[in-house]
Amino acid sequence: MSEGEKTGNVRHTVSVHEVDPRFRNADDALLAELGYKAEFKREFSMLETVAFAFSIMGAVASISSTFSFPLLSGGHVGMVWGWFIPCFFVMAVAASMAELVSSMPTSAGLYYFSAKLAPPKYAALASWITGWANITGQVTLVCSIDFTCAQMITSAITVSSDGATVLGAGATYGILLAILFCHGIVCSAATNVLARLNLFYVMVNVGTTIAAIVALLVCSGSNKVSTKVAFTLFENNSGWANDGWAFLLAFTAPMWTLTGYDSAAHISEEVAGAQRSAPIAILVGVAGTQILGWLLLIVASFTTMSVSSILTTTLPLPMGQLFLDVLGKRGMLTLWSFIIVVQFVTGAAQGVDASRVVFAFARDDALPGSRWWKRIDPRTQTPVNAVWLVMFGSALCGCLGFSTAALSSLAGASVIGLYMSYATPILLRITSGRNKLVPGTFTLGKWYMPIGIIAVVWVTFIIAFLVFPPFQTVTAPEMNYSIVILMGVFAFASIYWVVSARHWFKGPVKNIDDPISPSVTKEL
């Protein structure tokens, strides 16, 4: 008896030529086995899927957005090692997720994984918790990315006017609304358009990151700190008395950047050869962003002559001041304009990702008004209603931008929400789901257990410190409100569960009347 038969699971081992003729291709046949009918066109190639996962992290723009964290929490050491250390643990999370999506390539993604790996008695609850955590992280991340894009634009205006024009929170929010509107239009496009756009996104992303590295190296000339200073000088500007704890806060930057790679799972119903393409996209996207990001931060460390002077900048983003110091006004504005484009396309990619999560959760009737959000536009064959719901939710979250502390907390809430949703199915994989997973094309084999343990422990640690305030002594306006944002959402989800959802929500719902027999599947 095979291992699959012993555990009650069925492996996908039949040739593609044996796929039931009712289905267009092997991908749709597997999706039917998972319980869903094909509603999207599969027009993302492997290259475009990798580009999508890579673009959603936007290395140079994300680092520019979060540069203040390593500056405050370690200075040069925070920049270099505050990025390098988390990369190993994030890769453990990514590898575990890649294995799951290879086995179950559906837009439902993480909450589907949780439902299938949890004990039957708790499957619906595990799915509910994972789904709401992921949606919270997805929507707040869209807002966080786009609000930072608006701040980049205001920084460019300030520099170009030599400080004469400094736009306030109201103007920044207005720019945010304009960006969200543009993203709503872009994200509503047909799948083939989105797939081609991501090739452009990745070229701009990688090209701008390399240009930033070269520009800083060349234009700084001999105005660089020594290698010893760049790699070992520790400066605690956080206000925390304990240097070790202060250094840990530098991890916020890579954790905010290295998120959203679950996007490959959420577009898997639009990907050709999803069992193979989606996990590769996750691994390549994360590894590529980690490498480029570290190189950029090493160069930034060498070219930062004074951490304290950059921290005192009047610009919204300290990285803008570093570019201004090294490249001059014209050079800074030229490079900064490309970084704004990178941040814009990062937000667009994240908008697509978030809309697919909303669509999938609504398809399983888990959201209020699900019948509206799960509709597929007949012209574009994409979930247009879900797209605009994401943009509206992001606009509401953007109101927090009128408070600097609240806006920073929004970034923390997005990381916590997403990583909670990442860790839940991984935890179930190494506990109740040990014998339930049907391996896909990519599998960790016997290494799934140690890698999964590392991933879960790391996420637990990250969530714990992300709710701490940035300074040891803070006033109410300076507090970290991440936990408030998250608890607001979870309070709603919990009340909704207790009052209503527990009576009718049973986890992922099959929407195909006559699913394919498990014995008539394929090897992708």
Coordinates of C-alpha atoms in Angstrom, one line a residue, residues 40 184 187-189 351 354-356 358-360 362 367-378 380-393:
F40 CA -9.5 32.9 -14.7
G184 CA -7.8 50.4 -9.0
C187 CA -5.5 46.1 -11.1
S188 CA -8.9 45.7 -12.8
A189 CA -7.2 44.9 -16.1
G351 CA -3.2 45.6 -5.1
A354 CA -4.9 41.7 -2.1
S355 CA -7.8 41.6 -4.5
R356 CA -7.3 37.9 -5.2
V358 CA -10.6 39.1 -1.1
F359 CA -12.1 37.3 -4.1
A360 CA -11.1 33.9 -2.8
A362 CA -15.6 35.9 -0.7
L367 CA -16.9 38.2 3.9
P368 CA -19.9 40.5 4.5
G369 CA -21.4 41.1 1.0
S370 CA -19.5 38.1 -0.5
R371 CA -21.9 37.9 -3.4
W372 CA -20.6 41.2 -4.6
W373 CA -16.9 40.7 -4.0
K374 CA -16.7 37.2 -5.7
R375 CA -18.0 38.4 -9.0
I376 CA -15.8 38.1 -12.0
D377 CA -16.1 40.8 -14.6
P378 CA -17.2 39.2 -17.8
T380 CA -11.7 41.3 -18.1
Q381 CA -12.3 38.0 -16.3
T382 CA -10.9 39.5 -13.1
P383 CA -12.5 40.3 -9.7
V384 CA -13.0 44.0 -10.4
N385 CA -15.4 44.5 -7.4
A386 CA -12.8 43.0 -5.1
V387 CA -10.2 45.3 -6.5
W388 CA -12.2 48.4 -5.6
L389 CA -13.0 47.1 -2.2
V390 CA -9.3 46.8 -1.5
M391 CA -8.7 50.4 -2.7
F392 CA -11.6 51.7 -0.5
G393 CA -10.3 49.8 2.5

